[in-house]
Amino acid sequence: MARRGRGKPTHPLYELTLARLLEFWRSPGSVFWVFIFPVVLAVALGIAFRHKGADSIRIAMVGGDAALTQTLSKIPDFEFLELTEQEALDRLHRGRLDALIDAGPDLFTLHFDPTRPDGDAIRLRLSDALQRSLGREDVATISEEHVTSGGGRYIDFLIPGLIGMNMMSSCMWGIGYAVVDQRKRKLLRRFAATPMNRAHYLLGFMFSRMLFLVLEVGLLLIFGYYVFDIQVQGSILAVWGFAIMGALTFSGMSVLIASRTENTEVASGWMNFAMMPMWLLSGTFFDYHRFPEVVHPFIRALPLTAVNDSLRGLINHGESITSLGLEAAVLALWGTIAFFLALRFFRWQ
Amino acid sequence: MSDLAIECRQLVKRYGDLVAVNHLDLEVARGECFGLLGPNGAGKTTTVEILEGLTKPDGGQVLLLGQTWKRRGARKLRARIGVALQETRLPEKLTVLEVVRLFRSFYPDGRSPDEVIEILDLVEKREARVGNLSGGQRQRLALASALVGNPDLLFLDEPTTGLDPQARLSIWGVIETFRKGGGTILLTTHYMDEAHRLCDRIAILDRGQGIALDTPDALIDSLGADQIIEFPTNGFDPDSMRNLPGVVGIKQRGGSTRLRVKHLGQALPALLKHAADHGVVLESLATHRATLEDVYVHLTGRGLRDG
C-alpha cells in the first residue's frame, strides 16, 4: 500500500469503486445498519417466533368433582391450574389462561378465545379429552404419518424477506443518499469539471454495491444455515441472480430519487416514501396474502415483493427459475424505467 | 493555434431578473496569470463556471485553448484544464493520497500523485483523512487534485479565502511555480494583495460587468495618485479641499473622506493647515499607499467588502 502513489495510473472505475468501498467501510454506522442489524433482527425474531411445539395448554376448572380434576390434570400437553373462578376469569382475560371449564351438573361450558389462531385446536382437544375421560369410546382407528416440509417455520419465511428488505434499504441509502451528499458538497460539480467518464461515476456506485451485496446476502444465508438450519432448496446460482437483479433495480430507483435534489433531507423523505409501502406490503415480516385478494396484483407489482417472492421460492420451496418469470419481469421493468429516467434527469450541479 | 488561452465575447448569464454576467469580454494570453477581482456577487464565480464549461451562458462565445465547449471534444478539453472550485468539500473519509489518486485516474496524462503531494507539501499528511486536515491543508489538497492532471490552464476560484497568512503564502508559492512552468492561470479573489502579487493583469468586475482591465500597477497608476489620505468627514466641505496642492481627487464614502494625492509631503501640511483655518479638529487621520482597493472604490464608490 505504501507505494501506490507512484507507477502506472489506475483505471477510474477501479478508483471510484474503491473510494466508495473505503468511504462505506470507514463509516461504522453504515456497517452496523447494513451488516449487523439484519442479523440481530433475525436472531430476535427467530427466537420470538421459534416453533413452540412443547408449549402446554393452560386450563382451569370451576365446579366438577375431584375425579374429573384428577383426569384432566393427567391429559398430556395440558397444564391444569388450581384457581378460583375469579382468578381464572381474570387470567383468561389477560391471556394467561387458555381455557376455563365450567362444569355444571349436566352441562360443561368452555370459556376460551375463538379468535386466537389456536382457538379451534384448544376447543377440539379439550372437548375430546373431556368426552374420553367421561367414557366415550373411539369408533375408528387413525394412524398418523408425519411429513415435515422445509421452509415452513417463521424463521424460514423471515430470512429471505430480511435479505430483500436489507438489499432495498442499503441500495437506497448507500447510493441515493451518497449521491445527494456529494452534490451538496459540490463534489459532483468538481467531478464534472474533470474528464471523468460520467457513466463511470454511477458504475462505481453500482460495483461497490454489488461487492457489498455478496457480503450482505452471504452473511444472512450463512447465518441462517448455521443457526437456524435453513438450507437453500433451489439453485444457489439463481438466488444470486435474483439478488443481483434486485440490487440493480433498487440502485436504479435510488439514482432516480437522487437525480436532482441537493438537499439530503428531501432525498431521505423521498426514499422513505418509496420504501415505506414496500416495508408494509411486500411480505417481509408477514405474508401479504393476509391482505384482500383484490390488492394482490398491486403488491406483486412492487419490486420488493418480486425479490422476496423469488428468494422465498428458491430458498424455501426449491422452485425452479422458470416459475419466477413474473418476478424477473417486474424487476427488469422497474430497473429499466428507473435507470432511463434517472439518466435523463440527473443533474451534476 | 491561437495565442489566447481564454477568449470570451459578450458573455451573458441571467438568473431570473438578476443579470449575473453582463456582456463581458475577456482575453487571457497563454502563460499569463489573470485575475478577476470584485466583491461577492460581482459575477466572478459565474464567469469562471461558464469558462470551465460547468454552466451554459445565455449569450456570447467562449474559446478555451482555441476550442469551444461543444459536446464533442469537451472531455479532451477538460483533460487540459485544472479546477479548484470554491467550497468543494472533498470526501472526508478518504486520505490525501486516495483523493489525489482518484482525481489522477480521470486524466489520460498527468503527474504521479506522490509528486503532486510533495509539491503541495502534504507528504506528512499523505495517509491522513481529509476530515482531519486544516483549512489550509484542504485548500492545498484541492490544488493537488487540480494539478495532478498536469493542466495547461488552471482555474482557481478564491484559492485562499479564509486562510491564515502562512497558508496563503504557501499557496501563492505553488501558483507562482505553476506559472513559471508555462501554465496559464485564471484566478478570482477579493483580496487585493493576492491579485497584486500573483496577477499579470486584472479585470475588475462590478455587477457582472468588467469596469477596468490592466496590469495591477497600471490600474493603481490610473488613479493619478500614489497616496491616499483618509479622515472623518465631519465639518468639512469636500469641495473646499479640491484646490489644495497635490490633491488629485476626492471621494466621500460612509462617514469618511478619501483624498487621492500625488505628493503626500505637499498635501498633508496643506490639509492640516486647511483644517486649522476652518477650526476643524481631525480626530483621526490615516495615509496609505494606493492599492487596488482604492481603484475599486474610485471606480464604484463602494468598498470591495461592501458586496
XYZ file of C-alpha atoms in Angstrom:
656
model
C 0.000 0.000 0.000
C 2.841 2.360 0.793
C 3.998 2.915 -2.749
C 0.721 3.065 -4.514
C 1.141 6.787 -5.165
C 3.559 6.015 -7.989
C 3.617 3.854 -11.033
C 1.031 3.364 -13.692
C -2.201 5.281 -13.288
C -5.136 3.119 -12.283
C -8.467 2.756 -14.034
C -11.021 5.373 -12.980
C -13.684 2.733 -12.458
C -11.397 0.908 -10.065
C -10.651 4.125 -8.173
C -14.292 5.215 -7.996
C -15.373 1.794 -6.752
C -12.531 1.678 -4.247
C -13.391 5.157 -2.986
C -16.994 4.056 -2.351
C -15.887 0.892 -0.583
C -13.474 2.785 1.653
C -15.950 5.513 2.461
C -18.559 2.962 3.417
C -16.154 0.793 5.361
C -14.938 3.808 7.327
C -18.464 4.698 8.488
C -19.132 2.396 11.440
C -22.795 3.442 11.485
C -23.421 2.267 7.930
C -21.600 -1.001 8.533
C -23.777 -1.673 11.560
C -27.075 -0.993 9.803
C -26.199 -2.934 6.672
C -24.427 -5.968 8.121
C -25.039 -6.333 11.848
C -28.586 -5.071 12.256
C -30.254 -7.613 9.918
C -28.537 -10.471 11.740
C -29.614 -9.080 15.119
C -33.146 -8.772 13.774
C -33.076 -12.359 12.526
C -31.898 -13.617 15.915
C -34.515 -11.652 17.837
C -37.417 -12.596 15.583
C -36.160 -16.153 15.223
C -36.221 -16.591 18.986
C -39.544 -14.827 19.489
C -41.305 -16.890 16.834
C -39.494 -20.196 17.250
C -41.606 -23.299 16.772
C -43.293 -23.855 20.153
C -44.414 -27.478 19.923
C -43.732 -28.094 23.600
C -45.950 -25.313 24.911
C -48.770 -26.750 27.001
C -52.350 -25.527 27.074
C -53.172 -23.933 30.423
C -56.616 -24.864 31.713
C -58.586 -24.442 34.914
C -61.948 -25.751 36.098
C -64.726 -24.486 38.340
C -67.259 -26.932 39.695
C -66.613 -30.556 38.861
C -65.508 -33.211 41.278
C -62.116 -34.475 42.393
C -62.199 -37.423 39.983
C -62.716 -35.139 36.982
C -59.922 -32.839 38.208
C -57.712 -35.879 38.547
C -58.492 -36.987 34.971
C -57.987 -33.546 33.425
C -54.671 -32.969 35.142
C -53.354 -36.145 33.580
C -54.019 -35.238 29.913
C -50.691 -34.844 28.112
C -49.848 -31.322 26.863
C -52.366 -29.789 29.265
C -51.349 -27.818 32.301
C -54.021 -27.877 34.937
C -54.068 -24.865 37.249
C -55.903 -24.792 40.591
C -57.663 -21.432 40.549
C -60.758 -19.839 41.999
C -63.371 -18.772 39.493
C -62.456 -15.119 39.874
C -58.726 -15.770 39.429
C -59.393 -17.965 36.424
C -61.623 -15.407 34.660
C -59.105 -12.720 35.421
C -56.254 -14.711 33.878
C -58.377 -15.680 30.912
C -58.936 -12.012 30.097
C -55.237 -11.284 30.300
C -54.330 -14.185 28.044
C -52.521 -16.020 30.814
C -55.010 -18.913 30.833
C -56.061 -20.648 27.630
C -59.385 -22.152 28.661
C -61.717 -22.414 31.632
C -64.100 -25.329 32.060
C -67.287 -24.506 33.924
C -68.577 -27.920 34.997
C -72.328 -27.817 35.702
C -74.481 -30.780 36.743
C -75.220 -31.849 33.211
C -73.566 -29.121 31.091
C -69.906 -28.218 30.505
C -69.247 -24.634 29.414
C -65.908 -23.826 27.741
C -64.579 -20.282 28.156
C -61.901 -19.532 25.554
C -60.969 -17.052 22.831
C -62.025 -18.434 19.428
C -60.271 -15.602 17.551
C -56.862 -16.881 18.595
C -55.035 -18.793 15.857
C -55.056 -21.911 18.061
C -58.621 -21.341 19.386
C -60.067 -24.190 17.374
C -57.333 -26.574 18.408
C -57.950 -25.771 22.087
C -61.701 -26.351 21.734
C -61.275 -29.658 19.869
C -58.586 -31.074 22.114
C -60.342 -30.068 25.308
C -63.742 -31.415 24.343
C -62.100 -34.578 23.059
C -60.289 -35.033 26.386
C -63.486 -34.344 28.372
C -65.598 -36.789 26.355
C -62.974 -39.538 26.631
C -62.495 -39.043 30.329
C -66.263 -39.475 30.749
C -66.199 -42.731 28.843
C -66.667 -42.030 25.117
C -65.246 -44.824 23.007
C -63.395 -44.224 19.705
C -65.131 -45.891 16.769
C -62.271 -45.795 14.265
C -58.515 -46.252 14.443
C -56.447 -43.473 12.909
C -52.755 -43.838 12.342
C -50.530 -40.852 11.609
C -47.810 -40.375 9.008
C -45.751 -37.217 9.688
C -44.436 -35.066 6.808
C -42.239 -32.051 7.590
C -41.913 -29.710 4.633
C -38.860 -27.442 4.543
C -39.395 -23.738 4.847
C -42.474 -23.904 6.997
C -41.152 -22.153 10.069
C -41.374 -18.407 10.638
C -37.600 -18.030 10.503
C -37.615 -19.734 7.095
C -40.126 -17.162 5.956
C -38.216 -14.320 7.581
C -34.647 -14.761 6.281
C -35.416 -14.243 2.547
C -37.578 -11.247 3.497
C -34.753 -9.758 5.535
C -32.370 -10.245 2.620
C -34.780 -8.392 0.335
C -35.519 -5.571 2.727
C -31.874 -5.078 3.638
C -30.910 -5.007 -0.007
C -33.505 -2.349 -0.694
C -32.525 -0.037 2.126
C -28.784 -0.426 1.651
C -29.106 0.440 -2.043
C -31.292 3.429 -1.275
C -29.052 4.828 1.437
C -25.764 3.599 0.030
C -26.320 5.141 -3.381
C -29.129 7.692 -3.176
C -28.030 9.416 -0.022
C -24.356 9.377 -1.011
C -25.040 10.934 -4.429
C -27.131 13.721 -2.922
C -24.497 14.344 -0.277
C -21.800 14.641 -2.945
C -23.969 17.056 -4.894
C -24.475 19.122 -1.767
C -20.720 19.181 -1.160
C -20.221 20.405 -4.756
C -18.153 17.295 -5.313
C -20.327 16.252 -8.264
C -19.596 19.588 -9.869
C -15.906 19.120 -9.192
C -16.014 15.693 -10.842
C -17.935 17.169 -13.763
C -15.036 19.575 -14.302
C -12.653 16.654 -14.884
C -12.544 14.443 -17.977
C -14.109 11.659 -15.881
C -16.430 9.459 -17.909
C -19.773 10.201 -16.293
C -21.010 6.652 -16.709
C -18.018 5.508 -14.640
C -19.255 7.594 -11.746
C -22.547 5.715 -11.468
C -20.940 2.392 -12.330
C -18.529 2.877 -9.438
C -21.503 3.099 -7.101
C -23.073 0.010 -8.638
C -19.909 -2.077 -8.490
C -19.271 -1.227 -4.869
C -22.898 -2.108 -4.066
C -22.547 -5.442 -5.834
C -19.472 -6.265 -3.775
C -21.291 -5.405 -0.566
C -24.258 -7.410 -1.777
C -22.129 -10.551 -1.704
C -21.418 -9.882 1.967
C -24.941 -8.797 2.883
C -26.693 -11.750 1.285
C -23.939 -14.228 2.093
C -23.910 -13.261 5.749
C -27.647 -13.822 6.194
C -27.603 -17.091 4.233
C -24.660 -18.471 6.208
C -26.142 -17.276 9.457
C -29.498 -18.872 8.598
C -27.787 -22.124 7.685
C -25.675 -22.460 10.821
C -28.040 -21.037 13.405
C -31.484 -21.968 12.097
C -30.584 -24.802 9.726
C -32.099 -23.033 6.724
C -30.950 -24.777 3.571
C -31.288 -23.329 0.117
C -33.650 -25.801 -1.557
C -33.348 -24.405 -5.071
C -30.424 -23.254 -7.182
C -27.943 -21.102 -5.289
C -26.914 -19.530 -8.585
C -30.484 -18.433 -9.147
C -30.551 -16.932 -5.643
C -27.544 -14.803 -6.561
C -29.072 -13.981 -9.908
C -32.211 -12.609 -8.322
C -30.227 -10.841 -5.606
C -28.200 -9.041 -8.273
C -31.305 -8.182 -10.289
C -32.955 -6.825 -7.166
C -29.921 -4.759 -6.241
C -29.722 -3.319 -9.765
C -33.400 -2.392 -9.650
C -33.129 -0.682 -6.276
C -29.942 1.064 -7.427
C -31.826 2.487 -10.388
C -34.621 3.697 -8.130
C -32.191 5.298 -5.720
C -30.321 7.097 -8.511
C -33.671 8.353 -9.791
C -34.576 9.715 -6.367
C -31.115 11.278 -6.101
C -31.078 12.641 -9.627
C -31.881 16.269 -8.909
C -32.068 17.359 -5.305
C -29.091 18.617 -3.361
C -30.964 18.510 -0.077
C -30.269 15.335 1.890
C -33.457 15.743 3.961
C -35.576 15.927 0.814
C -33.821 12.839 -0.530
C -34.373 10.956 2.754
C -38.039 11.847 2.618
C -38.446 10.544 -0.923
C -36.537 7.377 -0.131
C -38.774 6.657 2.850
C -41.794 7.487 0.722
C -40.664 4.903 -1.820
C -39.703 2.246 0.713
C -42.487 2.539 3.299
C -45.247 0.879 1.233
C -42.894 -1.972 0.397
C -41.890 -2.493 4.015
C -45.570 -2.904 4.861
C -46.948 -4.669 1.809
C -44.210 -6.734 0.259
C -44.268 -9.555 2.777
C -41.036 -9.022 4.632
C -42.305 -9.794 8.132
C -45.694 -11.311 7.343
C -47.323 -12.899 4.334
C -49.033 -10.396 2.031
C -51.744 -12.971 1.313
C -53.344 -11.695 4.509
C -54.331 -8.577 2.536
C -57.564 -8.757 0.484
C -57.113 -10.642 -2.752
C -58.051 -7.647 -4.883
C -54.838 -5.818 -3.926
C -52.537 -8.771 -4.554
C -51.753 -7.792 -8.175
C -50.589 -4.360 -6.990
C -48.477 -5.858 -4.228
C -46.923 -8.337 -6.614
C -46.030 -5.476 -8.968
C -43.771 -3.940 -6.295
C -40.072 -4.682 -6.749
C -39.523 -5.756 -3.142
C -42.376 -8.276 -3.445
C -40.685 -9.673 -6.546
C -37.377 -10.004 -4.677
C -38.975 -11.543 -1.577
C -41.183 -13.953 -3.517
C -38.377 -15.120 -5.776
C -35.909 -15.585 -2.918
C -38.539 -17.465 -0.869
C -39.423 -19.618 -3.816
C -35.783 -20.500 -4.386
C -34.597 -20.804 -0.788
C -37.646 -22.311 0.948
C -39.547 -24.197 -1.706
C -36.867 -25.154 -4.211
C -38.794 -23.618 -7.083
C -37.150 -23.639 -10.458
C -36.112 -20.400 -12.110
C -38.681 -20.906 -14.864
C -41.549 -20.435 -12.418
C -40.220 -16.996 -11.436
C -40.712 -15.272 -14.785
C -43.196 -12.758 -13.417
C -40.837 -11.703 -10.637
C -37.940 -11.341 -13.088
C -40.118 -9.251 -15.404
C -41.270 -6.971 -12.574
C -37.661 -6.310 -11.545
C -36.459 -5.758 -15.098
C -39.273 -3.296 -15.763
C -38.751 -1.235 -12.612
C -34.985 -1.233 -13.090
C -35.062 -0.225 -16.747
C -37.592 2.570 -16.282
C -35.828 3.908 -13.196
C -32.407 3.989 -14.863
C -33.791 5.526 -18.020
C -35.464 8.359 -16.102
C -32.528 8.781 -13.735
C -30.024 9.273 -16.542
C -32.400 11.679 -18.243
C -32.925 13.838 -15.178
C -29.566 13.519 -13.483
C -28.054 16.872 -12.594
C -24.384 17.306 -11.859
C -24.890 20.582 -10.022
C -3.281 27.951 -32.946
C -4.478 30.919 -31.010
C -2.127 32.612 -28.570
C -5.049 33.111 -26.251
C -5.764 30.618 -23.507
C -9.153 32.148 -22.849
C -11.216 34.309 -25.108
C -14.773 35.276 -24.346
C -17.014 37.755 -26.085
C -20.217 39.380 -24.884
C -20.807 36.767 -22.237
C -24.279 36.960 -20.651
C -25.782 34.901 -17.848
C -29.097 35.638 -16.186
C -30.699 34.056 -13.139
C -34.290 35.205 -13.346
C -34.209 39.001 -13.141
C -30.631 39.060 -11.957
C -28.018 39.588 -14.632
C -25.021 37.807 -13.122
C -22.741 38.380 -16.100
C -23.465 41.323 -18.347
C -21.808 41.348 -21.783
C -18.353 40.529 -20.521
C -15.302 40.414 -22.792
C -12.078 38.765 -21.644
C -8.831 37.739 -23.248
C -6.202 35.811 -21.361
C -2.896 35.073 -23.074
C -1.118 31.751 -22.708
C 1.322 31.798 -19.839
C -0.456 34.650 -18.169
C -1.839 34.824 -14.655
C -5.087 36.690 -14.943
C -7.166 37.884 -12.013
C -10.859 38.562 -11.724
C -11.252 40.975 -8.869
C -14.504 42.019 -7.359
C -16.744 41.727 -4.317
C -19.041 38.793 -3.656
C -21.867 38.816 -6.161
C -19.872 40.637 -8.825
C -20.200 37.635 -11.135
C -16.718 36.184 -10.687
C -17.783 32.651 -9.848
C -20.453 32.547 -12.540
C -17.931 33.745 -15.114
C -15.410 31.128 -14.076
C -18.016 28.356 -14.152
C -19.028 29.333 -17.667
C -15.387 29.298 -18.756
C -14.932 25.882 -17.114
C -17.855 24.556 -19.117
C -19.926 23.827 -16.000
C -22.568 26.474 -16.656
C -24.110 27.321 -20.004
C -24.110 31.029 -20.836
C -27.306 32.707 -22.075
C -25.305 34.548 -24.697
C -21.824 35.168 -26.032
C -18.941 32.937 -27.062
C -16.212 31.204 -25.148
C -12.999 29.878 -26.635
C -10.737 27.910 -24.332
C -7.303 26.975 -25.657
C -8.783 27.663 -29.081
C -11.785 25.346 -28.601
C -15.439 25.764 -27.736
C -17.340 23.733 -25.123
C -19.057 21.670 -27.783
C -20.237 18.289 -26.679
C -17.672 16.609 -28.859
C -14.184 17.328 -27.633
C -15.372 18.542 -24.243
C -13.653 15.662 -22.465
C -10.402 16.361 -24.288
C -10.652 19.975 -23.266
C -11.366 19.027 -19.653
C -8.208 16.920 -19.674
C -6.237 20.123 -20.283
C -7.707 22.239 -17.528
C -7.376 22.032 -13.776
C -10.047 23.365 -11.474
C -10.241 24.277 -7.809
C -13.820 25.271 -7.168
C -14.948 27.458 -4.351
C -16.406 25.390 -1.499
C -15.758 21.919 -2.864
C -15.731 19.585 0.115
C -13.670 16.547 -0.796
C -14.684 13.165 0.695
C -13.932 13.373 4.416
C -13.273 9.693 4.902
C -10.657 9.290 2.189
C -6.992 10.007 2.736
C -4.985 12.666 0.915
C -3.347 10.039 -1.277
C -6.659 8.337 -2.061
C -8.220 11.626 -3.181
C -5.266 12.566 -5.387
C -5.182 9.063 -6.880
C -8.906 9.250 -7.607
C -8.502 12.524 -9.499
C -5.389 11.269 -11.259
C -7.315 8.293 -12.617
C -9.645 10.623 -14.556
C -6.848 12.088 -16.678
C -5.186 10.364 -19.620
C -1.884 12.105 -18.900
C -0.833 13.516 -15.617
C 1.669 13.602 -12.835
C 2.182 10.952 -10.219
C 0.119 11.516 -7.079
C 3.217 11.402 -4.890
C 4.930 14.087 -6.933
C 1.946 16.420 -6.589
C 1.616 15.644 -2.896
C 5.241 16.636 -2.486
C 4.839 19.866 -4.459
C 1.956 20.846 -2.215
C 3.867 19.968 0.912
C 1.375 17.339 2.004
C 3.823 14.450 2.370
C 3.297 14.284 6.120
C -0.453 14.192 5.592
C -0.287 11.598 2.831
C -2.188 8.972 4.818
C -4.313 11.422 6.824
C -8.048 11.585 6.222
C -9.455 14.714 4.605
C -11.721 15.151 7.632
C -8.669 15.706 9.830
C -6.983 18.354 7.658
C -6.779 22.045 8.464
C -8.344 24.619 6.151
C -5.008 25.385 4.522
C -4.227 21.702 4.006
C -7.637 21.109 2.448
C -7.078 24.006 0.081
C -3.693 22.588 -0.861
C -5.307 19.212 -1.463
C -7.879 20.908 -3.725
C -4.966 22.403 -5.613
C -3.250 18.999 -5.752
C -6.360 17.458 -7.303
C -6.331 20.283 -9.873
C -2.638 19.908 -10.688
C -2.480 16.110 -10.847
C -3.937 16.129 -14.358
C -0.970 18.256 -15.479
C -3.180 21.032 -16.896
C -2.239 23.795 -19.321
C -4.814 26.085 -17.794
C -5.688 26.372 -14.137
C -8.887 27.878 -12.738
C -8.724 28.915 -9.117
C -11.854 30.284 -7.516
C -10.941 32.147 -4.334
C -7.989 29.872 -3.604
C -7.035 31.446 -0.282
C -10.325 32.696 1.147
C -10.445 32.151 4.878
C -6.843 31.003 5.229
C -4.199 32.309 7.609
C -1.226 34.287 6.175
C 1.143 31.315 6.339
C -1.235 29.084 4.371
C -1.830 31.837 1.823
C 1.885 32.292 1.233
C 2.345 28.587 0.678
C -0.459 28.502 -1.905
C 0.876 31.594 -3.650
C 4.218 29.827 -3.977
C 2.591 26.857 -5.721
C 0.695 29.133 -8.101
C 3.871 31.042 -8.968
C 5.719 27.801 -9.663
C 2.951 26.625 -11.975
C 3.087 29.928 -13.818
C 6.866 29.737 -14.185
C 6.440 26.305 -15.745
C 4.456 27.938 -18.550
C 0.946 27.351 -17.224
C -1.917 29.795 -17.626
C -3.958 30.755 -14.574
C -7.286 32.414 -14.148
C -7.983 33.208 -10.541
C -10.731 35.031 -8.757
C -10.187 36.774 -5.489
C -11.423 39.588 -3.381
C -8.015 40.076 -1.811
C -6.188 42.987 -3.442
C -2.804 41.911 -2.146
C -3.277 38.465 -3.671
C -4.279 39.900 -7.036
C -1.430 42.397 -6.950
C 1.200 39.809 -6.122
C 0.110 36.986 -8.449
C -1.573 38.536 -11.453
C -0.047 39.881 -14.630
C -3.314 41.533 -15.484
C -6.534 42.114 -13.623
C -10.109 42.677 -14.651
C -12.223 44.399 -12.067
C -15.783 43.144 -12.113
C -18.759 45.006 -10.800
C -22.309 43.737 -11.167
C -21.374 41.369 -13.949
C -19.501 43.958 -15.985
C -15.800 44.489 -16.475
C -15.155 48.056 -15.350
C -11.360 48.106 -15.631
C -8.688 45.908 -17.130
C -4.939 46.356 -16.897
C -1.829 45.366 -15.002
C -2.100 45.933 -11.247
C 0.414 48.788 -11.339
C -1.245 50.459 -14.297
C -4.597 50.276 -12.534
C -3.133 51.947 -9.478
C -1.363 54.496 -11.634
C -4.683 55.286 -13.284
C -5.702 56.877 -10.016
C -3.053 59.505 -10.776
C -2.075 59.367 -7.166
C 0.422 57.488 -5.042
C -1.103 58.014 -1.671
C -4.478 58.118 -0.008
C -5.373 60.265 2.981
C -8.454 59.169 4.854
C -10.217 61.027 7.674
C -13.700 61.523 9.149
C -15.810 63.870 7.064
C -17.472 65.780 9.939
C -17.437 69.518 9.432
C -15.591 69.504 6.146
C -16.932 70.767 2.885
C -15.253 68.440 0.391
C -15.249 70.962 -2.398
C -13.196 73.339 -0.306
C -10.316 70.835 -0.432
C -10.284 70.291 -4.142
C -7.764 73.048 -4.742
C -5.313 72.035 -2.062
C -1.848 71.413 -3.525
C -1.190 67.793 -4.556
C -4.821 66.642 -4.301
C -5.928 64.692 -7.370
C -9.386 63.620 -6.330
C -11.892 63.364 -3.500
C -14.308 60.582 -2.652
C -16.723 60.503 0.238
C -17.911 57.163 1.485
C -19.815 56.485 4.662
C -18.568 58.948 7.248
C -15.105 59.255 5.806
C -13.408 61.274 3.115
C -10.601 59.949 0.948
C -8.187 62.283 -0.757
C -6.135 60.875 -3.573
C -2.897 62.793 -3.504
C 0.157 62.922 -5.735
C 2.670 64.117 -3.191
C 1.952 63.366 0.404
C 4.630 65.832 1.577
C 2.773 68.667 -0.123
C -0.776 67.680 0.512
C -0.627 66.680 4.164
C 0.646 70.018 5.593
C -1.821 71.859 3.373
C -4.677 69.699 4.643
C -3.698 70.250 8.281
C -3.478 73.993 7.719
C -6.808 73.937 5.929
C -8.355 72.169 8.910
C -6.850 74.600 11.398
C -8.021 77.576 9.324
C -11.578 76.261 9.390
C -11.466 75.336 13.039
C -11.990 71.635 12.351
C -10.374 69.082 14.633
C -9.173 65.997 12.770
C -9.960 63.259 15.261
C -8.149 60.661 13.207
C -6.205 60.612 10.007
C -4.555 57.822 8.097
C -2.485 57.602 4.970
C -1.532 54.600 2.867
C -0.054 53.821 -0.494
C -2.716 53.488 -3.129
C -3.908 49.887 -3.638
C -6.250 48.036 -5.924
C -8.959 48.541 -3.365
C -8.627 52.296 -3.867
C -9.009 51.698 -7.583
C -12.183 49.763 -6.892
C -13.522 52.425 -4.547
C -12.656 55.092 -7.051
C -14.462 53.251 -9.849
C -17.573 52.177 -7.977
C -17.837 54.329 -4.898
C -18.077 51.136 -2.816
C -15.591 49.023 -0.923
C -14.665 45.517 -2.039
C -16.037 44.051 1.139
C -19.282 46.029 0.991
C -20.560 43.486 -1.514
